Coordinates of C-alpha atoms in Angstrom, one line a residue:
A1 CA 8.4 0.7 -19.6
A2 CA 6.4 -1.5 -17.1
P3 CA 6.0 -0.4 -13.5
F4 CA 7.3 -3.6 -11.8
A5 CA 10.8 -4.9 -11.7
P6 CA 11.3 -8.7 -11.2
P7 CA 10.4 -9.5 -7.6
V8 CA 12.9 -10.6 -5.1
A9 CA 12.1 -14.1 -3.9
A10 CA 14.1 -14.6 -0.7
P11 CA 12.2 -16.4 2.1
L12 CA 12.6 -15.8 5.8
A13 CA 14.2 -19.2 5.9
S14 CA 14.4 -22.3 3.7
S15 CA 12.2 -25.3 3.4
V16 CA 13.6 -28.3 5.1
D17 CA 15.4 -29.8 2.0
A18 CA 17.7 -26.7 1.6
P19 CA 21.0 -26.0 3.4
P20 CA 19.9 -24.1 6.6
Q21 CA 23.1 -22.3 7.2
E22 CA 22.4 -20.1 4.2
Y23 CA 19.3 -18.6 5.7
H24 CA 19.8 -18.2 9.4
G25 CA 20.9 -14.6 8.9
G26 CA 17.3 -13.5 8.2
L27 CA 16.4 -14.7 11.8
Q28 CA 18.8 -12.2 13.4
Q29 CA 17.6 -8.8 14.7
P30 CA 18.3 -5.9 12.3
R31 CA 21.5 -3.9 12.6
L32 CA 22.6 -0.7 10.8
G33 CA 25.8 -1.1 8.7
T34 CA 26.9 2.3 10.1
A35 CA 26.6 1.1 13.7
P36 CA 26.6 -2.7 13.8
D37 CA 27.1 -3.0 17.5
L38 CA 24.2 -0.7 18.5
P39 CA 20.6 -1.8 18.8
V40 CA 18.2 -0.5 16.2
T41 CA 15.1 1.4 17.5
G42 CA 11.9 2.8 15.9
S43 CA 13.7 6.1 15.6
H44 CA 16.1 4.5 13.1
T45 CA 13.3 3.2 10.8
K46 CA 14.1 5.7 8.0
Y47 CA 17.7 4.7 7.9
L48 CA 16.9 1.0 8.1
R49 CA 14.5 1.3 5.2
R50 CA 17.2 2.9 3.1
Q51 CA 19.7 0.2 3.9
N52 CA 17.1 -2.6 3.2
K53 CA 16.3 -0.9 -0.2
R54 CA 20.0 -0.9 -1.2
E55 CA 20.4 -4.5 -0.1
R56 CA 17.2 -5.5 -2.0
Q57 CA 18.5 -3.8 -5.2
Q58 CA 21.8 -5.6 -4.9
K59 CA 19.9 -8.9 -4.6
Q60 CA 17.9 -8.0 -7.7
L61 CA 21.1 -7.4 -9.7
T62 CA 22.4 -10.9 -8.9
Q63 CA 19.1 -12.7 -8.9
E64 CA 18.6 -15.5 -11.5
F65 CA 15.0 -14.8 -12.2
N66 CA 13.1 -17.5 -14.2
D67 CA 9.6 -18.2 -13.1
V68 CA 7.5 -17.3 -10.0
W69 CA 5.4 -20.5 -10.5
R70 CA 6.5 -23.7 -8.8
N71 CA 6.2 -26.9 -10.8
H72 CA 5.0 -29.7 -8.7
R73 CA 7.5 -32.6 -8.6
G74 CA 6.2 -34.7 -5.7
H75 CA 9.8 -35.3 -4.4
F76 CA 9.3 -34.3 -0.8
S77 CA 9.1 -36.9 1.9
I78 CA 7.8 -36.1 5.4
P79 CA 10.4 -37.0 8.0
T80 CA 9.7 -38.7 11.3
P81 CA 7.8 -36.1 13.3
K82 CA 9.5 -34.4 16.3
Q83 CA 7.8 -34.0 19.6
A84 CA 6.0 -30.7 20.0
P85 CA 5.8 -28.9 23.3
S86 CA 3.0 -30.2 25.5
S87 CA 2.2 -26.7 26.8
F88 CA 2.8 -23.3 25.4
R89 CA 1.6 -19.7 25.8
N90 CA -1.4 -18.4 23.8
S91 CA -2.1 -19.7 20.3
M92 CA 1.1 -20.1 18.3
C93 CA 3.5 -23.0 18.6
P94 CA 5.4 -24.9 15.9
S95 CA 4.6 -28.6 15.4
G96 CA 4.9 -31.1 12.6
L97 CA 7.1 -29.9 9.7
A98 CA 7.4 -26.5 11.4
L99 CA 9.8 -28.1 13.9
E100 CA 12.1 -29.0 11.0
H101 CA 12.2 -25.4 9.8
P102 CA 15.2 -23.2 10.5
A103 CA 12.9 -20.8 12.4
A104 CA 11.7 -23.5 14.7
A105 CA 13.9 -22.5 17.7
T106 CA 12.9 -18.9 17.4
L107 CA 9.2 -19.7 17.3
L108 CA 9.5 -22.1 20.2
Q109 CA 11.1 -19.3 22.2
Y110 CA 8.1 -17.1 21.4
A111 CA 5.6 -19.9 22.2
T112 CA 7.1 -20.8 25.6
S113 CA 8.6 -17.5 26.8
G114 CA 6.8 -14.9 24.8
C115 CA 8.1 -12.2 22.4
P116 CA 10.7 -9.8 23.8
T117 CA 9.1 -6.4 24.3
R118 CA 11.7 -3.7 24.7
T119 CA 9.9 -0.4 24.5
G120 CA 12.4 1.9 26.0
Q121 CA 12.8 3.5 29.5
N122 CA 10.1 3.0 32.1
W123 CA 7.6 5.8 32.4
T124 CA 7.4 8.1 35.5
K125 CA 4.3 8.3 37.6
E126 CA 3.6 11.7 36.1
M127 CA 3.7 10.4 32.5
I128 CA 1.4 7.5 33.4
E129 CA -1.1 9.9 35.0
E130 CA -1.0 12.2 32.0
A131 CA -1.7 9.3 29.7
I132 CA -4.6 8.2 31.8
E133 CA -6.0 11.7 31.9
R134 CA -5.8 11.7 28.1
G135 CA -7.7 8.5 28.1
R136 CA -9.1 6.9 24.9
H137 CA -9.1 8.1 21.4
V138 CA -12.2 10.1 20.2
S139 CA -13.1 7.1 18.0
A140 CA -13.8 5.0 21.1
T141 CA -16.2 7.4 22.8
S142 CA -19.5 6.6 21.1
A143 CA -22.0 4.3 22.8
E144 CA -21.8 1.8 19.9
A145 CA -18.0 1.7 20.2
I146 CA -18.2 1.2 24.0
E147 CA -20.7 -1.6 23.7
Y148 CA -18.7 -3.4 21.0
F149 CA -15.4 -3.1 22.8
K150 CA -16.9 -4.5 26.1
S151 CA -18.1 -7.6 24.2
E152 CA -14.7 -8.0 22.6
I153 CA -12.6 -7.6 25.7
D154 CA -14.9 -10.1 27.6
Q155 CA -13.9 -12.6 24.9
K156 CA -10.2 -11.8 25.3
V157 CA -10.3 -12.1 29.1
A158 CA -12.1 -15.4 28.8
A159 CA -9.4 -16.6 26.3
G160 CA -6.7 -15.6 28.7
Q161 CA -5.4 -12.9 26.3
A162 CA -6.1 -9.9 28.5
K163 CA -7.0 -8.8 32.0
V164 CA -8.8 -5.8 33.4
V165 CA -7.5 -4.0 36.5
D166 CA -8.8 -1.0 38.4
W167 CA -6.4 2.0 38.3
D168 CA -7.2 2.7 42.0
D169 CA -5.8 -0.7 42.9
I170 CA -2.4 -0.1 41.4
E171 CA -2.1 3.7 41.5
D172 CA 0.1 3.8 44.6
N173 CA 2.5 1.2 43.3
P174 CA 2.1 0.7 39.5
P175 CA 4.2 -2.0 37.7
P176 CA 7.6 -0.6 36.5
E177 CA 6.8 -1.5 32.9
L178 CA 3.4 0.2 32.8
K179 CA 2.8 2.4 29.8
I180 CA -0.7 3.7 28.7
S181 CA -1.7 4.2 25.1
P182 CA -4.9 5.7 23.8
L183 CA -7.2 3.1 22.2
A184 CA -8.7 3.8 18.8
L185 CA -11.6 1.9 17.3
V186 CA -11.5 2.1 13.5
P187 CA -14.2 0.8 11.2
H188 CA -13.4 -2.6 9.6
K189 CA -14.8 -4.4 6.6
S190 CA -15.4 -7.7 8.3
R191 CA -16.5 -6.4 11.8
K192 CA -17.9 -3.2 13.3
F193 CA -14.5 -2.0 14.6
R194 CA -10.9 -3.0 14.9
A195 CA -8.9 -1.9 18.0
I196 CA -5.6 -0.3 17.5
L197 CA -3.2 1.6 19.8
D198 CA -3.0 5.2 18.8
L199 CA 0.7 5.9 19.2
S200 CA 0.4 9.4 17.7
F201 CA -0.1 10.7 21.3
R202 CA 2.8 12.8 22.7
L203 CA 3.7 10.0 25.0
R204 CA 4.5 7.1 22.7
F205 CA 7.0 4.3 22.6
N206 CA 7.3 3.2 18.9
E207 CA 10.3 5.4 18.4
T208 CA 12.1 4.0 21.5
S209 CA 11.2 0.4 20.9
E210 CA 14.2 -1.8 20.1
K211 CA 13.8 -3.9 17.0
T212 CA 14.4 -7.5 18.1
A213 CA 12.1 -9.4 15.7
P214 CA 13.8 -11.3 12.8
K215 CA 15.1 -8.8 10.3
A216 CA 13.8 -10.8 7.2
A217 CA 10.3 -11.4 8.7
C218 CA 8.6 -8.5 6.8
E219 CA 11.1 -8.5 3.8
Q220 CA 8.5 -10.0 1.5
L221 CA 5.5 -7.8 2.3
G222 CA 6.2 -5.3 -0.4
H223 CA 6.7 -7.9 -3.1
V224 CA 3.7 -10.2 -2.6
L225 CA 1.4 -8.3 -4.9
N226 CA 4.2 -7.9 -7.5
R227 CA 4.8 -11.6 -7.6
I228 CA 1.1 -12.4 -8.0
I229 CA 0.9 -9.9 -10.9
Y230 CA 4.0 -11.5 -12.4
A231 CA 2.4 -15.0 -12.0
F232 CA -0.7 -13.9 -14.0
A233 CA 1.5 -12.2 -16.6
E234 CA 3.6 -15.3 -17.1
A235 CA 0.8 -17.8 -17.3
A236 CA -0.1 -19.2 -20.7
D237 CA -3.0 -17.5 -22.5
D238 CA -5.1 -20.6 -22.2
A239 CA -4.2 -21.4 -18.6
K240 CA -6.9 -21.2 -15.9
I241 CA -5.5 -19.7 -12.6
F242 CA -7.5 -20.8 -9.6
M243 CA -7.3 -18.8 -6.3
A244 CA -8.1 -19.5 -2.7
K245 CA -7.4 -17.5 0.5
F246 CA -7.2 -18.3 4.2
D247 CA -7.2 -15.7 6.9
I248 CA -5.7 -16.1 10.4
K249 CA -8.2 -15.0 13.0
D250 CA -7.1 -12.4 15.6
G251 CA -3.6 -12.3 14.1
F252 CA -1.3 -10.5 16.5
W253 CA -3.4 -11.6 19.5
R254 CA -2.0 -15.1 19.0
L255 CA 1.5 -14.2 20.1
D256 CA 2.2 -13.3 23.8
C257 CA 4.6 -10.8 25.2
Q258 CA 7.3 -12.0 27.7
E259 CA 6.2 -12.3 31.3
S260 CA 5.3 -9.0 33.0
E261 CA 6.1 -7.0 29.7
E262 CA 2.3 -7.0 28.9
W263 CA 2.1 -3.8 31.0
N264 CA 3.7 -2.0 28.1
F265 CA 0.5 -2.2 26.1
A266 CA -2.1 -1.2 28.7
Y267 CA -4.9 1.2 27.7
V268 CA -7.8 2.9 29.4
M269 CA -11.0 0.9 28.9
P270 CA -13.7 2.7 26.9
Q271 CA -16.8 3.1 29.2
E272 CA -19.5 5.5 30.1
E273 CA -18.7 8.8 31.9
G274 CA -18.5 8.6 35.7
Q275 CA -17.2 5.1 35.8
P276 CA -14.0 4.4 37.8
T277 CA -10.9 4.2 35.5
R278 CA -10.1 0.7 34.5
L279 CA -7.1 -0.5 32.5
V280 CA -7.1 -3.3 29.9
V281 CA -3.8 -5.2 30.0
P282 CA -3.4 -7.4 27.0
T283 CA -0.9 -10.3 27.2
S284 CA -0.7 -10.4 23.4
L285 CA 1.0 -8.3 20.9
Q286 CA -1.0 -5.3 19.9
M287 CA -1.8 -3.6 16.5
G288 CA -0.1 -0.3 16.4
W289 CA 3.2 -1.4 18.0
I290 CA 6.1 -1.2 15.5
E291 CA 7.3 -4.7 16.3
S292 CA 4.0 -6.6 16.2
P293 CA 4.1 -7.2 12.4
P294 CA 7.6 -8.7 12.2
F295 CA 7.0 -11.0 15.2
F296 CA 3.8 -12.3 13.7
C297 CA 5.3 -12.5 10.2
A298 CA 8.1 -14.7 11.5
A299 CA 5.4 -17.2 12.3
S300 CA 3.2 -16.7 9.2
E301 CA 6.1 -16.8 6.8
T302 CA 7.2 -20.1 8.4
G303 CA 3.7 -21.4 7.8
R304 CA 4.0 -20.5 4.2
D305 CA 7.3 -22.4 3.8
V306 CA 5.9 -25.4 5.6
A307 CA 2.8 -25.4 3.4
E308 CA 5.0 -25.5 0.3
D309 CA 6.8 -28.6 1.6
Y310 CA 3.4 -30.3 2.2
V311 CA 2.3 -29.4 -1.4
E312 CA 5.6 -30.9 -2.7
T313 CA 4.5 -34.4 -1.5
N314 CA 2.9 -36.9 -3.8
I315 CA -0.6 -35.9 -4.9
G316 CA -3.1 -37.9 -2.8
S317 CA -0.6 -38.8 -0.1
Q318 CA -1.9 -36.3 2.5
P319 CA -5.0 -37.0 4.7
E320 CA -8.1 -34.9 4.1
H321 CA -8.3 -31.8 6.2
R322 CA -11.5 -30.9 8.1
F323 CA -11.6 -27.4 6.5
E324 CA -11.1 -28.8 3.0
Q325 CA -14.9 -28.8 2.5
Y326 CA -14.8 -25.0 2.3
T327 CA -12.4 -25.1 -0.7
T328 CA -14.5 -27.2 -3.0
G329 CA -17.8 -26.8 -4.9
G330 CA -17.0 -23.7 -6.9
K331 CA -18.6 -23.6 -10.3
D332 CA -15.2 -23.2 -11.9
C333 CA -13.7 -26.1 -10.0
E334 CA -16.5 -28.4 -10.9
K335 CA -15.6 -28.1 -14.6
L336 CA -12.3 -29.9 -14.0
P337 CA -12.1 -33.7 -14.1
P338 CA -12.0 -35.3 -10.6
K339 CA -8.6 -37.0 -11.4
K340 CA -6.3 -36.6 -14.3
E341 CA -2.6 -36.9 -14.9
G342 CA -0.9 -33.7 -15.8
D343 CA 1.3 -30.8 -14.7
L344 CA 0.4 -28.7 -11.6
K345 CA 1.8 -25.2 -11.2
Y346 CA 1.2 -23.3 -8.0
L347 CA 2.3 -20.2 -6.1
L348 CA 1.9 -19.8 -2.3
E349 CA 2.1 -16.3 -0.7
V350 CA 1.4 -14.9 2.7
Y351 CA 0.7 -11.2 3.5
V352 CA 0.8 -10.9 7.3
D353 CA -2.2 -13.0 8.2
D354 CA -3.6 -13.7 4.6
F355 CA -2.4 -17.0 3.1
I356 CA -2.9 -16.7 -0.7
S357 CA -2.9 -19.8 -3.0
L358 CA -2.7 -19.8 -6.8
A359 CA -2.8 -22.9 -8.9
I360 CA -3.0 -24.0 -12.5
P361 CA -4.4 -27.5 -12.2
T362 CA -5.5 -30.3 -14.5
S363 CA -7.8 -31.9 -12.0
Q364 CA -9.9 -31.3 -8.8
E365 CA -7.6 -33.7 -7.0
Q366 CA -4.6 -31.3 -7.6
L367 CA -6.6 -28.4 -6.1
D368 CA -7.5 -30.5 -3.1
H369 CA -3.8 -31.4 -2.6
V370 CA -2.7 -27.7 -2.6
A371 CA -5.5 -26.8 -0.2
R372 CA -4.5 -29.6 2.2
G373 CA -0.9 -28.5 2.1
V374 CA -1.8 -24.9 2.9
L375 CA -4.3 -25.8 5.7
Q376 CA -1.9 -28.2 7.3
G377 CA 1.0 -25.7 7.0
I378 CA -1.0 -23.1 8.9
H379 CA -1.9 -25.6 11.7
D380 CA 1.7 -26.6 12.0
V381 CA 2.4 -23.1 13.3
F382 CA -1.0 -22.0 14.7
P383 CA -2.4 -25.1 16.5
E384 CA -5.9 -26.1 15.5
N385 CA -8.8 -25.8 17.8
D386 CA -11.5 -28.5 18.2
D387 CA -14.1 -25.7 18.0
D388 CA -14.2 -24.5 14.4
A389 CA -15.3 -21.0 15.5
M390 CA -12.2 -20.7 17.6
D391 CA -9.7 -22.1 15.1
P392 CA -6.9 -19.9 13.9
I393 CA -8.2 -20.3 10.3
A394 CA -11.0 -17.8 10.3
L395 CA -14.3 -19.7 9.8
K396 CA -16.2 -16.5 9.1
K397 CA -14.0 -16.0 6.0
L398 CA -14.4 -19.6 4.9
L399 CA -18.2 -19.3 5.1
K400 CA -17.9 -16.3 2.7
D401 CA -16.1 -18.5 0.2
D402 CA -12.7 -17.0 0.7
G403 CA -11.2 -20.5 0.7
K404 CA -13.1 -21.7 -2.3
W405 CA -11.1 -22.3 -5.5
L406 CA -12.4 -19.7 -8.0
L407 CA -11.2 -18.0 -11.2
E408 CA -12.1 -14.6 -9.9
K409 CA -11.2 -13.4 -6.4
E410 CA -10.3 -10.3 -4.4
I411 CA -6.6 -10.4 -3.4
L412 CA -4.9 -7.5 -1.5
G413 CA -7.5 -5.0 -2.5
F414 CA -7.6 -5.9 -6.2
I415 CA -9.9 -8.3 -8.2
F416 CA -8.0 -10.8 -10.3
D417 CA -9.5 -12.8 -13.2
G418 CA -7.7 -16.1 -13.6
D419 CA -9.2 -16.7 -17.0
K420 CA -8.5 -13.4 -18.7
K421 CA -5.4 -12.6 -16.5
T422 CA -6.7 -9.1 -15.7
I423 CA -6.7 -6.9 -12.6
W424 CA -8.9 -4.1 -11.3
L425 CA -9.5 -2.3 -8.0
E426 CA -11.8 -3.9 -5.6
N427 CA -15.3 -2.5 -6.0
S428 CA -15.9 -1.1 -2.5
K429 CA -12.5 0.7 -2.6
R430 CA -13.3 2.0 -6.1
E431 CA -16.7 3.3 -5.1
A432 CA -15.4 5.0 -2.0
L433 CA -12.8 6.9 -4.0
L434 CA -15.3 7.9 -6.6
K435 CA -17.6 9.2 -3.9
V436 CA -14.8 11.3 -2.3
L437 CA -13.6 12.7 -5.7
K438 CA -17.2 13.6 -6.7
G439 CA -17.6 15.4 -3.4
W440 CA -14.4 17.4 -4.0
L441 CA -15.4 18.4 -7.5
R442 CA -18.9 19.4 -6.4
A443 CA -17.6 21.4 -3.3
S444 CA -15.3 23.4 -5.6
R445 CA -18.2 24.7 -7.7
G446 CA -20.9 27.2 -6.9
D447 CA -20.9 30.6 -5.3
R448 CA -19.1 29.5 -2.1
P449 CA -16.5 26.9 -3.2
Q450 CA -14.8 24.9 -0.4
G451 CA -11.3 23.6 -0.1
V452 CA -10.1 20.1 0.8
P453 CA -8.2 19.7 4.1
F454 CA -4.6 18.9 3.4
D455 CA -4.6 15.7 5.5
E456 CA -7.6 14.4 3.7
F457 CA -6.2 15.2 0.3
Q458 CA -2.9 13.6 1.1
S459 CA -4.6 10.4 2.4
V460 CA -6.9 10.0 -0.6
I461 CA -4.1 10.7 -3.1
S462 CA -2.1 7.9 -1.4
K463 CA -5.0 5.5 -1.9
I464 CA -5.3 6.6 -5.6
R465 CA -1.6 6.0 -6.1
H466 CA -2.1 2.5 -4.8
A467 CA -5.2 2.0 -7.0
F468 CA -3.2 3.1 -10.1
I469 CA -1.1 -0.1 -9.7
S470 CA -3.8 -1.5 -11.9
I471 CA -4.2 1.6 -14.0
P472 CA -0.6 2.7 -14.7
A473 CA -1.5 5.3 -17.4
G474 CA -3.3 7.3 -14.7
K475 CA -0.1 7.9 -12.7
G476 CA 0.7 10.9 -14.8
L477 CA -2.3 12.7 -13.5
L478 CA -0.7 12.8 -10.1
S479 CA 1.9 15.4 -11.1
H480 CA -0.4 18.3 -10.3
C481 CA -1.4 16.7 -7.0
N482 CA 2.3 16.3 -6.1
D483 CA 2.8 19.9 -7.0
V484 CA 0.2 21.3 -4.6
M485 CA 1.1 18.9 -1.8
R486 CA 4.7 20.0 -1.8
T487 CA 3.8 23.3 -0.1
E488 CA 1.5 21.5 2.5
P489 CA -1.3 24.2 2.6
A490 CA -4.0 23.9 5.2
F491 CA -6.6 23.6 2.4
I492 CA -6.3 22.7 -1.2
H493 CA -8.7 24.7 -3.5
L494 CA -9.6 23.0 -6.8
H495 CA -11.5 26.1 -8.0
T496 CA -8.3 28.2 -8.1
N497 CA -6.2 25.6 -10.0
R498 CA -7.9 24.6 -13.2
E499 CA -5.2 22.0 -14.2
L500 CA -5.6 20.3 -10.7
Y501 CA -9.4 20.4 -11.1
D502 CA -9.2 18.7 -14.5
A503 CA -6.7 16.1 -13.2
I504 CA -9.0 15.1 -10.4
G505 CA -11.8 14.8 -12.9
S506 CA -9.7 12.7 -15.2
I507 CA -8.6 10.5 -12.2
R508 CA -12.3 9.9 -11.4
N509 CA -13.0 9.0 -15.1
F510 CA -10.1 6.5 -15.0
L511 CA -11.4 4.8 -11.9
H512 CA -14.9 4.8 -13.3
D513 CA -13.9 3.1 -16.5
S514 CA -11.5 0.6 -14.9
I515 CA -14.1 -2.2 -14.6
A516 CA -15.2 -1.9 -18.2
Q517 CA -11.6 -2.2 -19.4
P518 CA -9.6 -4.2 -16.8
T519 CA -5.8 -4.1 -17.2
K520 CA -4.0 -7.1 -18.5
C521 CA -1.4 -8.2 -16.0
K522 CA 1.0 -8.5 -19.0
Q523 CA 0.9 -4.8 -19.3
L524 CA 2.2 -4.3 -15.8
V525 CA 5.5 -6.3 -15.9
Q526 CA 8.9 -5.9 -17.4
G527 CA 10.5 -8.3 -19.8
H528 CA 13.2 -8.5 -22.4
P529 CA 12.4 -5.8 -25.0
H530 CA 10.8 -6.5 -28.4
Y531 CA 12.0 -3.1 -29.6
I532 CA 14.8 -0.7 -28.4
G533 CA 15.0 3.0 -28.7
I534 CA 17.9 5.4 -27.7
E535 CA 17.8 9.2 -27.7
D536 CA 19.8 12.2 -26.6
A537 CA 19.0 15.9 -26.6
S538 CA 20.8 19.2 -26.3
G539 CA 20.1 22.8 -26.6
H540 CA 20.2 22.5 -30.3
G541 CA 18.0 19.5 -31.0
V542 CA 17.3 15.8 -30.4
A543 CA 18.4 12.6 -32.2
G544 CA 17.9 8.9 -31.7
V545 CA 17.8 5.4 -33.1
V546 CA 15.3 2.6 -33.1
L547 CA 16.2 -1.1 -33.4
G548 CA 14.5 -4.4 -33.2
E549 CA 15.3 -7.0 -30.5
L550 CA 12.9 -9.9 -30.1
D551 CA 10.8 -8.6 -33.0
A552 CA 12.1 -7.2 -36.3
V553 CA 11.8 -3.5 -37.3
V554 CA 13.5 -1.4 -39.9
P555 CA 16.6 0.2 -38.2
T556 CA 15.7 3.9 -38.0
V557 CA 17.7 7.1 -37.2
F558 CA 15.9 10.3 -36.5
R559 CA 16.9 13.9 -35.6
M560 CA 15.1 17.2 -35.1
E561 CA 16.3 20.7 -34.5
W562 CA 14.5 22.7 -31.8
P563 CA 12.6 25.8 -33.0
Q564 CA 14.2 29.1 -32.2
E565 CA 11.5 30.1 -29.7
I566 CA 12.4 27.0 -27.6
R567 CA 16.1 27.7 -27.8
D568 CA 15.5 31.3 -26.7
E569 CA 13.8 30.0 -23.5
L570 CA 16.6 27.6 -22.5
V571 CA 18.1 28.3 -19.1
S572 CA 21.9 29.0 -19.4
D573 CA 24.6 31.1 -18.0
T574 CA 23.7 33.8 -20.4
N575 CA 19.9 33.3 -19.9
P576 CA 19.4 32.5 -16.2
T577 CA 15.7 33.5 -16.3
G578 CA 14.7 31.1 -19.1
S579 CA 11.6 28.9 -18.6
I580 CA 13.0 25.6 -20.2
T581 CA 15.7 23.4 -18.6
N582 CA 17.9 20.8 -20.3
S583 CA 15.9 18.1 -18.5
D584 CA 12.7 19.5 -20.1
L585 CA 14.3 19.1 -23.5
E586 CA 15.5 15.6 -22.6
F587 CA 11.9 14.6 -21.7
A588 CA 10.6 16.2 -24.9
G589 CA 13.2 14.1 -26.9
F590 CA 12.1 11.0 -25.0
L591 CA 8.5 11.6 -25.9
L592 CA 9.5 12.2 -29.5
L593 CA 11.4 8.8 -29.4
W594 CA 8.1 7.1 -28.3
L595 CA 6.2 8.8 -31.1
V596 CA 8.7 7.6 -33.7
M597 CA 8.5 4.0 -32.3
E598 CA 4.7 4.2 -32.5
E599 CA 5.0 5.1 -36.2
I600 CA 7.6 2.5 -37.3
C601 CA 7.1 -0.5 -35.0
P602 CA 4.6 -3.0 -36.5
E603 CA 2.7 -3.7 -33.2
L604 CA 3.2 -2.3 -29.7
M605 CA 0.2 -3.8 -28.0
H606 CA 1.4 -6.1 -25.1
K607 CA 5.0 -5.7 -26.3
H608 CA 8.0 -4.8 -24.1
V609 CA 9.9 -1.7 -25.1
G610 CA 13.4 -0.7 -24.0
M611 CA 14.0 3.1 -24.1
W612 CA 17.3 4.6 -23.1
S613 CA 18.0 8.1 -21.9
D614 CA 21.1 9.5 -20.0
N615 CA 19.0 12.1 -18.2
Q616 CA 18.1 11.0 -14.7
P617 CA 15.0 13.3 -14.2
T618 CA 13.5 11.9 -17.4
V619 CA 14.2 8.3 -16.4
C620 CA 12.6 8.9 -13.0
W621 CA 9.6 10.5 -14.5
V622 CA 9.0 7.7 -16.9
K623 CA 9.3 5.1 -14.1
R624 CA 6.9 7.0 -11.8
M625 CA 4.8 8.5 -14.5
A626 CA 4.5 11.6 -12.4
S627 CA 6.6 14.7 -11.9
K628 CA 7.1 16.7 -8.7
N629 CA 8.8 19.7 -10.2
S630 CA 8.9 19.9 -14.0
F631 CA 6.3 22.3 -15.4
S632 CA 7.0 21.0 -18.9
L633 CA 6.5 17.4 -18.0
Q634 CA 3.2 18.2 -16.2
S635 CA 2.0 20.3 -19.1
A636 CA 2.9 17.6 -21.7
Y637 CA 0.8 14.9 -19.8
Y638 CA -2.0 17.4 -19.2
K639 CA -2.2 18.4 -22.8
S640 CA -2.1 14.7 -23.9
L641 CA -5.4 14.2 -22.2
H642 CA -7.2 17.0 -24.1

């Protein structure tokens, strides 16, 4: 069983050649089916996620899934351009093809009036003073952080994206909307720090903020990586997949709040002790607020749709883009002929502010055509700047070859190889995890072993779980981690839990070897099965059948009676203290089914296998490859490693 189901491909809104009435629903603000007339706030996030998951699963059941790749047809004609607004707020305003998009009216509202910012009831004077007394987050107290932030806020003030006010000047009559959040400065891979509002403070407004951004704006975020993996898995073995990326500089800062609502996002300016309290009041959306991602994604997803329309024009029909120079010159690209007739396949994705382009070309001209379409699509939503350094398309990333067409590139934390169709964890993330795990193992040895703080353990295991997207066999090692996290101890001691210690060591080995043996994307996706196996188990024994589907195999029936010592330990009304449950036996039968298929199927490498069980815990464990409760399932995986 592969870890990924077919991805849902439902855009925020359609490209201009599709019936718009079918897509406007995604532009509405979210509503809960149980209370459709009431606004949804951050406190309802858990229920909204459940509702969205059910709706997504229903879409997957009815979806006609063929191919994530788009075949270039060249049938799109650019209509007569509409007049774009002559003035707008900040750095987002639709123009060109974006004005033909169903989301145009929504984006025009954001561009001219700002994004609605309903963060709940106004704060009292006492609440404001408490927040000011709390001040900045501890991460913003170092001299280096203070110096960096002063430079950055000077740039924001010069760009008209923020203002600085003295608290003494407004203390007696603060604006009604004023709310103060602690500012955190967290390390970032492309700069020293990234500023983010720390809304974990007692006084916070994420939970009271009304969700007014388009409900479908972030619908695709959880599926982008899945679709890219599917694209690599579906590509022909001899295909060459070229990749390019374009990043939007200062993402959320490019969209404004509505007039006077910027006071919702004020924070105490980091500065040396003894200085008068000064407040930074950004006019733009801020990282950390629950509604910033969907507002921004409404714009970036529109840019993706528009880019796809530009790509669907005739090859060579679009003018050269000034940033196109940063996409050419790669050693892989230069092996292609400059011009050649042939098919072009492509896939355009956007993950918040990262525009990701994949192409299977037959010429350099085709790659230039895709790059022009994406670059123009971005500028149709985020207006270009005459100064390259101030353009919404991050020049710093282009100078690092992010936009260059290459066969190997980092995408969403993973490295993809467009020739071998493999995937592995990005090197810096991998090295960071290896360093932490090594430290855990070392600290657990010696005369005075040390435990791991629970919050640190939980955070690192979450990152490992993400890393195991590219190493699915490693997920079974997380069973023991799930087991100890369930009780939420203050510290987790590896030296008192040998199985957990060995699991952490094996996780480290998996990560260490992942570069030497990258995973084929074909191993990560589902497909119609080549072989089918069905089993069922009871307290007496297990039986099953194996059949061929796409590939032939001798139809086989097997059965086995459980040994008496197993039956004696089965939990029942007459044996309530037994150590083996029916689900444990179902899992054991499922494992036996796999062993039988390994024996009789001619070849299982890179084959799809359909395995059926009527036991829900077994099915869930196989899908997740990790158990939270079953001792037998954990033990089976643990013993399989030794």
